[in-house]
mmCIF file of C-alpha atoms and ligand atoms in Angstrom:
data_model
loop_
_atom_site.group_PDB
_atom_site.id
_atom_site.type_symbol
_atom_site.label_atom_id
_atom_site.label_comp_id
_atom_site.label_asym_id
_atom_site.label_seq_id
_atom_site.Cartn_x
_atom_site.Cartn_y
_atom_site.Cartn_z
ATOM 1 C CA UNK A 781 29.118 7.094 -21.829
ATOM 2 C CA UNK A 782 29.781 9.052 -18.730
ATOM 3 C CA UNK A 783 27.392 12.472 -17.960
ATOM 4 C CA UNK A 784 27.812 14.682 -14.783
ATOM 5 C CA UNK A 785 25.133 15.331 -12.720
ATOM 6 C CA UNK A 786 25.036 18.848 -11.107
ATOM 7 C CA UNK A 787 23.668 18.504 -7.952
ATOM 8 C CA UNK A 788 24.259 18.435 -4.303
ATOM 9 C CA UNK A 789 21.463 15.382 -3.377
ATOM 10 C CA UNK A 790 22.667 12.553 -2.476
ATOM 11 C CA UNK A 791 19.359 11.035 -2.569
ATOM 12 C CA UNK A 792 18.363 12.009 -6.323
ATOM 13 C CA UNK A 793 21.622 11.279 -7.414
ATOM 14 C CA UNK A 794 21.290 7.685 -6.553
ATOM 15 C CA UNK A 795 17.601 7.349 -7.554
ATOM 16 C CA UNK A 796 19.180 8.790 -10.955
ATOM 17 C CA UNK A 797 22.031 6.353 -11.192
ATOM 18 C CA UNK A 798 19.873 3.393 -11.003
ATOM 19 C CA UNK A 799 17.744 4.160 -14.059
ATOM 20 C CA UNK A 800 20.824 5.588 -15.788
ATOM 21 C CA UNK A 801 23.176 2.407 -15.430
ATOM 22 C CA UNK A 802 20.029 0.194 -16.733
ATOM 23 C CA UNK A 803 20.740 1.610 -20.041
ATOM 24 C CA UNK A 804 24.469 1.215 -19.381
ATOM 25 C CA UNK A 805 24.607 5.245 -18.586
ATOM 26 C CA UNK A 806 27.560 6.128 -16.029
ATOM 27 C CA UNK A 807 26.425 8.836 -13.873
ATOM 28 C CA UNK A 808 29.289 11.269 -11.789
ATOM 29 C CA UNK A 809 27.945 13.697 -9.367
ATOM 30 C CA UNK A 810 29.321 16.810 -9.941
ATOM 31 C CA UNK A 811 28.733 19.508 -6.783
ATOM 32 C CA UNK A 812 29.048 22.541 -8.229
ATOM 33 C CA UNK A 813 26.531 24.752 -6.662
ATOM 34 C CA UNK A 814 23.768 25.445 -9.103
ATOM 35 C CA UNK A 815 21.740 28.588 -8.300
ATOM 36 C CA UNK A 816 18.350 27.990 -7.019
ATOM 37 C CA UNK A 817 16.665 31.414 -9.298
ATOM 38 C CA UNK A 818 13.464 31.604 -8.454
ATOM 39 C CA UNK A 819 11.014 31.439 -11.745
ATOM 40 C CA UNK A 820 7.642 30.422 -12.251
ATOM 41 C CA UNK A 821 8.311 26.989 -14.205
ATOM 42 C CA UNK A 822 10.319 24.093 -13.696
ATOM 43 C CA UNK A 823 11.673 23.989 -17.240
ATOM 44 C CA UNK A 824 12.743 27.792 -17.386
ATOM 45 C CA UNK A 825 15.027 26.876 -14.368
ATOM 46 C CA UNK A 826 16.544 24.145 -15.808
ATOM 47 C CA UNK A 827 17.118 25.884 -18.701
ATOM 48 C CA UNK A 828 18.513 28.557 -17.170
ATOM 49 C CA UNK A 829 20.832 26.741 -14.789
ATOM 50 C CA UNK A 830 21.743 24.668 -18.283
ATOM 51 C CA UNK A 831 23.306 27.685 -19.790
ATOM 52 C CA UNK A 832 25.058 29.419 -17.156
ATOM 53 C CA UNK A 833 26.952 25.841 -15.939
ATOM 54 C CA UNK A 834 27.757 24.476 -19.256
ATOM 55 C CA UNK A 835 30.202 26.756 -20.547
ATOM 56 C CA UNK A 836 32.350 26.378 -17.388
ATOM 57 C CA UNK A 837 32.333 22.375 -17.363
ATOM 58 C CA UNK A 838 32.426 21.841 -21.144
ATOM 59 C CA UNK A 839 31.381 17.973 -20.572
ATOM 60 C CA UNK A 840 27.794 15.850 -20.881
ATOM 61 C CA UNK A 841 25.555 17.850 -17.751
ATOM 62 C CA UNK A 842 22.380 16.876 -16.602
ATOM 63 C CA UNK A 843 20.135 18.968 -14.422
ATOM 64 C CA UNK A 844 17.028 18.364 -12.521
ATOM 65 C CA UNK A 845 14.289 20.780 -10.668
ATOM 66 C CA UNK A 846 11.497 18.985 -9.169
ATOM 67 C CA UNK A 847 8.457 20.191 -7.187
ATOM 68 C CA UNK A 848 5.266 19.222 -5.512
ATOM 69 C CA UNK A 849 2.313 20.602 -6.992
ATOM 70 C CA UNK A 850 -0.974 20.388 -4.377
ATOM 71 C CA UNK A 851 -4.382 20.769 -5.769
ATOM 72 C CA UNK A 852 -5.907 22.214 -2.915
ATOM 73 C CA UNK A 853 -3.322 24.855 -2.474
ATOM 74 C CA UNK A 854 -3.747 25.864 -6.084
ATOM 75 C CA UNK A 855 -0.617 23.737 -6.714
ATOM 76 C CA UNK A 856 1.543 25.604 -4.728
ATOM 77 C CA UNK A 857 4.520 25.377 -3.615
ATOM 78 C CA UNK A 858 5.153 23.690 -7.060
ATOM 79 C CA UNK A 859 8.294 25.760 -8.290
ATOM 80 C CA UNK A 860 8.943 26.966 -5.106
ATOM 81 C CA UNK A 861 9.250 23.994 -2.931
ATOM 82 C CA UNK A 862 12.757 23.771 -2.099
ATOM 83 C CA UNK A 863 12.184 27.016 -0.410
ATOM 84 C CA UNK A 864 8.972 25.855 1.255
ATOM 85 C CA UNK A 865 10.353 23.046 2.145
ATOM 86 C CA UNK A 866 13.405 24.560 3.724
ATOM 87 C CA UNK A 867 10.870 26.976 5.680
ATOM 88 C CA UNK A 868 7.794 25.203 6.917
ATOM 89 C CA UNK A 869 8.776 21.846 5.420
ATOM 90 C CA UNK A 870 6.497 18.715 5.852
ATOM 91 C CA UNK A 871 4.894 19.444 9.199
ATOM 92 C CA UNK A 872 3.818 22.864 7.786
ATOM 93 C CA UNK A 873 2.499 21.338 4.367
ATOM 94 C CA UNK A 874 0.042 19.043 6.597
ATOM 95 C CA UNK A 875 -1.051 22.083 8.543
ATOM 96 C CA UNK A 876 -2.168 24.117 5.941
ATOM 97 C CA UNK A 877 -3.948 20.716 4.750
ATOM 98 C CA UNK A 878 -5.955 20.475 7.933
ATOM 99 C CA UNK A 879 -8.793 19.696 7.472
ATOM 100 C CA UNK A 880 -8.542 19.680 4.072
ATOM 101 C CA UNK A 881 -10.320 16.719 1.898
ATOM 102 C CA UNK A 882 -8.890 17.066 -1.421
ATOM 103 C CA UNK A 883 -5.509 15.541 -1.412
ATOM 104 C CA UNK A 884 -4.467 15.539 -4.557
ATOM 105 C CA UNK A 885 -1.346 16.105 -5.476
ATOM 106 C CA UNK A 886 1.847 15.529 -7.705
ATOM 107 C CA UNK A 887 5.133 15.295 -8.045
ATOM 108 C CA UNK A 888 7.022 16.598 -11.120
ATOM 109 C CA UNK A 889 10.563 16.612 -12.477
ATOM 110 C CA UNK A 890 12.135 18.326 -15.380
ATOM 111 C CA UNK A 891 15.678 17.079 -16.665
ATOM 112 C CA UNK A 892 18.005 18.915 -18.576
ATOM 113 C CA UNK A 893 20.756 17.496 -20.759
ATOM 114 C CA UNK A 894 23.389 19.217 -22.826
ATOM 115 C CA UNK A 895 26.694 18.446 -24.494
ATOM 116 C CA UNK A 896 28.372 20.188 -27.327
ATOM 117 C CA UNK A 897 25.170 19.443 -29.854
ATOM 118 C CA UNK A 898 22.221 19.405 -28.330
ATOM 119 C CA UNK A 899 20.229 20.968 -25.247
ATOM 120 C CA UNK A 900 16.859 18.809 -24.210
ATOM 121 C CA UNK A 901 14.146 18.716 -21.729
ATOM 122 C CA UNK A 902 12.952 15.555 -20.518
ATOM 123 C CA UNK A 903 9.692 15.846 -17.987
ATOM 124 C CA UNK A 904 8.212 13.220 -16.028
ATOM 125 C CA UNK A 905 5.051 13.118 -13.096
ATOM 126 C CA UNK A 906 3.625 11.358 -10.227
ATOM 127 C CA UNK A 907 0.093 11.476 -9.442
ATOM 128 C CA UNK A 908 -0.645 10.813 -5.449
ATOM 129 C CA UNK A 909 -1.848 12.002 -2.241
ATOM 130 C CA UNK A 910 -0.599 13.792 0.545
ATOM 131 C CA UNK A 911 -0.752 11.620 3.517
ATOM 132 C CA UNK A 912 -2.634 12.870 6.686
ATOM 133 C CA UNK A 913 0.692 12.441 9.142
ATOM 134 C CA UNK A 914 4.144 11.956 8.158
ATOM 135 C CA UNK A 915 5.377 8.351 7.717
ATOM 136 C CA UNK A 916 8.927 6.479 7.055
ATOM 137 C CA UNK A 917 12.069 7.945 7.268
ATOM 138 C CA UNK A 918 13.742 7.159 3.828
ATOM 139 C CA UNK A 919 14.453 9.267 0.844
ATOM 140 C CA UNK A 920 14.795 13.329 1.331
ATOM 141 C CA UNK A 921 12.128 16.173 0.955
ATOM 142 C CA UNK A 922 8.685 15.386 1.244
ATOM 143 C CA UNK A 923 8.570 11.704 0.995
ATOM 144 C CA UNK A 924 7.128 11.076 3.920
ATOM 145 C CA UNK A 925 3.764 12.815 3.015
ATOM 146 C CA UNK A 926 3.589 11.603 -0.521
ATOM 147 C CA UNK A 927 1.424 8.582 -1.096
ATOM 148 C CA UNK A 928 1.921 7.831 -5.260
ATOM 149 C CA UNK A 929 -0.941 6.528 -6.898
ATOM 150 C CA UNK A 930 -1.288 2.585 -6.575
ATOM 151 C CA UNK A 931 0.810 2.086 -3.340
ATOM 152 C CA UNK A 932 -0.480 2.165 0.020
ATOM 153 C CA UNK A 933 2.751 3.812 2.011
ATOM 154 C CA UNK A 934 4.440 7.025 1.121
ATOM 155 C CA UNK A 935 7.691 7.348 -0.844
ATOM 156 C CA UNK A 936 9.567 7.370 3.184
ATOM 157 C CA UNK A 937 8.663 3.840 3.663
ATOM 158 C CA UNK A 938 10.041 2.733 0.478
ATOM 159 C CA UNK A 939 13.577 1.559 -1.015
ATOM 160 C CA UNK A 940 14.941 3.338 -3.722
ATOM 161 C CA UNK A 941 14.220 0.752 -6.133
ATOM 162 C CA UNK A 942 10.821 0.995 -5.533
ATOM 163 C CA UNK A 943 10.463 4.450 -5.785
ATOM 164 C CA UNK A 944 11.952 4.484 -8.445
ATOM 165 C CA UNK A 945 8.871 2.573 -10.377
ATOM 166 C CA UNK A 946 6.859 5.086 -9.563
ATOM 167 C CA UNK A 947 8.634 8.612 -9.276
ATOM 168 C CA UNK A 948 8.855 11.612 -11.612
ATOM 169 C CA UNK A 949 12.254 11.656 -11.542
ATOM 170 C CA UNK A 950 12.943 7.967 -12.600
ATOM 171 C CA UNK A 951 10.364 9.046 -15.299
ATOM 172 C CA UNK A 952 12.055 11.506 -16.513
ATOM 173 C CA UNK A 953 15.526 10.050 -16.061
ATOM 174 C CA UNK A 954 13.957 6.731 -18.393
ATOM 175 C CA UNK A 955 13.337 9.134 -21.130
ATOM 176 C CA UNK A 956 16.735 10.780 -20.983
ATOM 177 C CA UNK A 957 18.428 7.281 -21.113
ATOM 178 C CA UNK A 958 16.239 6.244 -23.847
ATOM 179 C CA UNK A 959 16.775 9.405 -25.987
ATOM 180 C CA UNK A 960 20.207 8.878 -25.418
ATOM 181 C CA UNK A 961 20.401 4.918 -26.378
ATOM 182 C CA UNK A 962 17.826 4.973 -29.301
ATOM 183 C CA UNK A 963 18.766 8.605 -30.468
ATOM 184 C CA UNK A 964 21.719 10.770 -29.413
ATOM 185 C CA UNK A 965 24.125 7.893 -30.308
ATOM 186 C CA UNK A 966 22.636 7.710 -33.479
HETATM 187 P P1 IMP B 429 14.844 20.702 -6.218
HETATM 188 O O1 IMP B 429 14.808 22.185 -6.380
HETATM 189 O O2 IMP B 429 14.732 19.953 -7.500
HETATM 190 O O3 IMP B 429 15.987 20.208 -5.396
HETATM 191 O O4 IMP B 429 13.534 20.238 -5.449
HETATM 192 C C1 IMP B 429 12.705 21.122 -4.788
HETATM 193 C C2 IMP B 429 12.151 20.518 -3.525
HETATM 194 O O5 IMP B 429 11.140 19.595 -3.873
HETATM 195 C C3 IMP B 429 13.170 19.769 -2.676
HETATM 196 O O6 IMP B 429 13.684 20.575 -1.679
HETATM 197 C C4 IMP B 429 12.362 18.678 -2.052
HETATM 198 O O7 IMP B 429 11.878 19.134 -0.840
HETATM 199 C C5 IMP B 429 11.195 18.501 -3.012
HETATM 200 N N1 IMP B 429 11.375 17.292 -3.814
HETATM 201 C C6 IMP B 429 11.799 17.185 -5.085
HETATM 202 N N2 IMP B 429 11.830 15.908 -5.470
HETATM 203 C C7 IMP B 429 11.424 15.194 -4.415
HETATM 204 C C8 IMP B 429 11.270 13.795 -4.188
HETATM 205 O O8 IMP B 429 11.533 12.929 -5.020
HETATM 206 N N3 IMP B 429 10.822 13.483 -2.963
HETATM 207 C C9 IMP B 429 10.541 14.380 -2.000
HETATM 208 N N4 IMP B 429 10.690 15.671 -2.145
HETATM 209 C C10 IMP B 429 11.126 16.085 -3.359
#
């Protein structure tokens, strides 16, 4: 089975295509420039993004929108943090965190699937830390500040296979493979 994946990451796409072909899944990265709208939950962006690409690719899609959700910032940037990060990006995340003790925080990832039958949501989370400086120089976004519960380095220092047992997206990505071996086929 062969699905597209709409997106212009490089990074996610691979982290994506190694839980994907464990379940035998061909992923093709398609770059057709989804709109980054600007709503107050993952899912409704996904959703959104789902119905306005679909009709003009007619094939399997899946689409992801992931965020970082701090505690101490009220779990801001959350929805926004493309844009955060494209503004004030990591170095600006650990300044408004000076000084700050609490540093909770998590990762989430919604992915959205739909062919000519069905049109699904698959979510998946990270719990972790933000780190006090920024550390490693793999992966994209804010991996070098984000410390995932049970490991000692951030999501920079780490291969994608090891992210990967941790991360929302390979969460969320597992449960889209699995609905689609145990239940789509079906
Ligand atoms: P997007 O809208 O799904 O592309 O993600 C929003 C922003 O969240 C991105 O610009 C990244 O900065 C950040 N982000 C999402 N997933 C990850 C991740 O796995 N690691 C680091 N940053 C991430």
């Amino acid at each position: 089975m062969k699905i597209y994946f709409i997106t212009g990451n490089k990074h996610k796409f691979l982290e994506a295509s190694k839980i994907m072909e464990k379940y035998g899944i061909e992923l093709r990265m398609l770059e057709a420039s989804k709109v980054e709208i600007q709503a107050r939950s993952l899912r409704e962006i996904v959703l959104y993004s789902l119905a306005l690409l679909y009709p003009k690719i007619n094939k399997p899609v899946v689409i992801e929108d992931a965020g970082l959700f701090i505690r101490a910032l009220n779990w801001f940037p959350g929805p926004y943090s493309s844009y955060v990060y494209e503004t004030i990006g990591c170095r600006g995340v650990l300044k408004l965190l000076e000084n700050v003790k609490d540093r909770y925080a998590k990762f989430r990832s919604v992915v959205g699937f739909i062919n000519f039958k069905h049109v699904k949501l698959f979510e998946g989370e990270v719990e972790g830390m933000i780190a006090y400086r920024e550390l490693g120089n793999k992966g994209f976004g804010f991996d070098p500040i984000f410390i995932p519960k049970g490991s000692s380095t951030t999501f920079a220092q780490m291969d994608v296979e090891e992210k990967n047992k941790y991360s929302h997206r390979a969460k969320a990505f597992e449960k889209l493979a699995k609905w689609i071996v145990y239940e789509e086929m079906e």
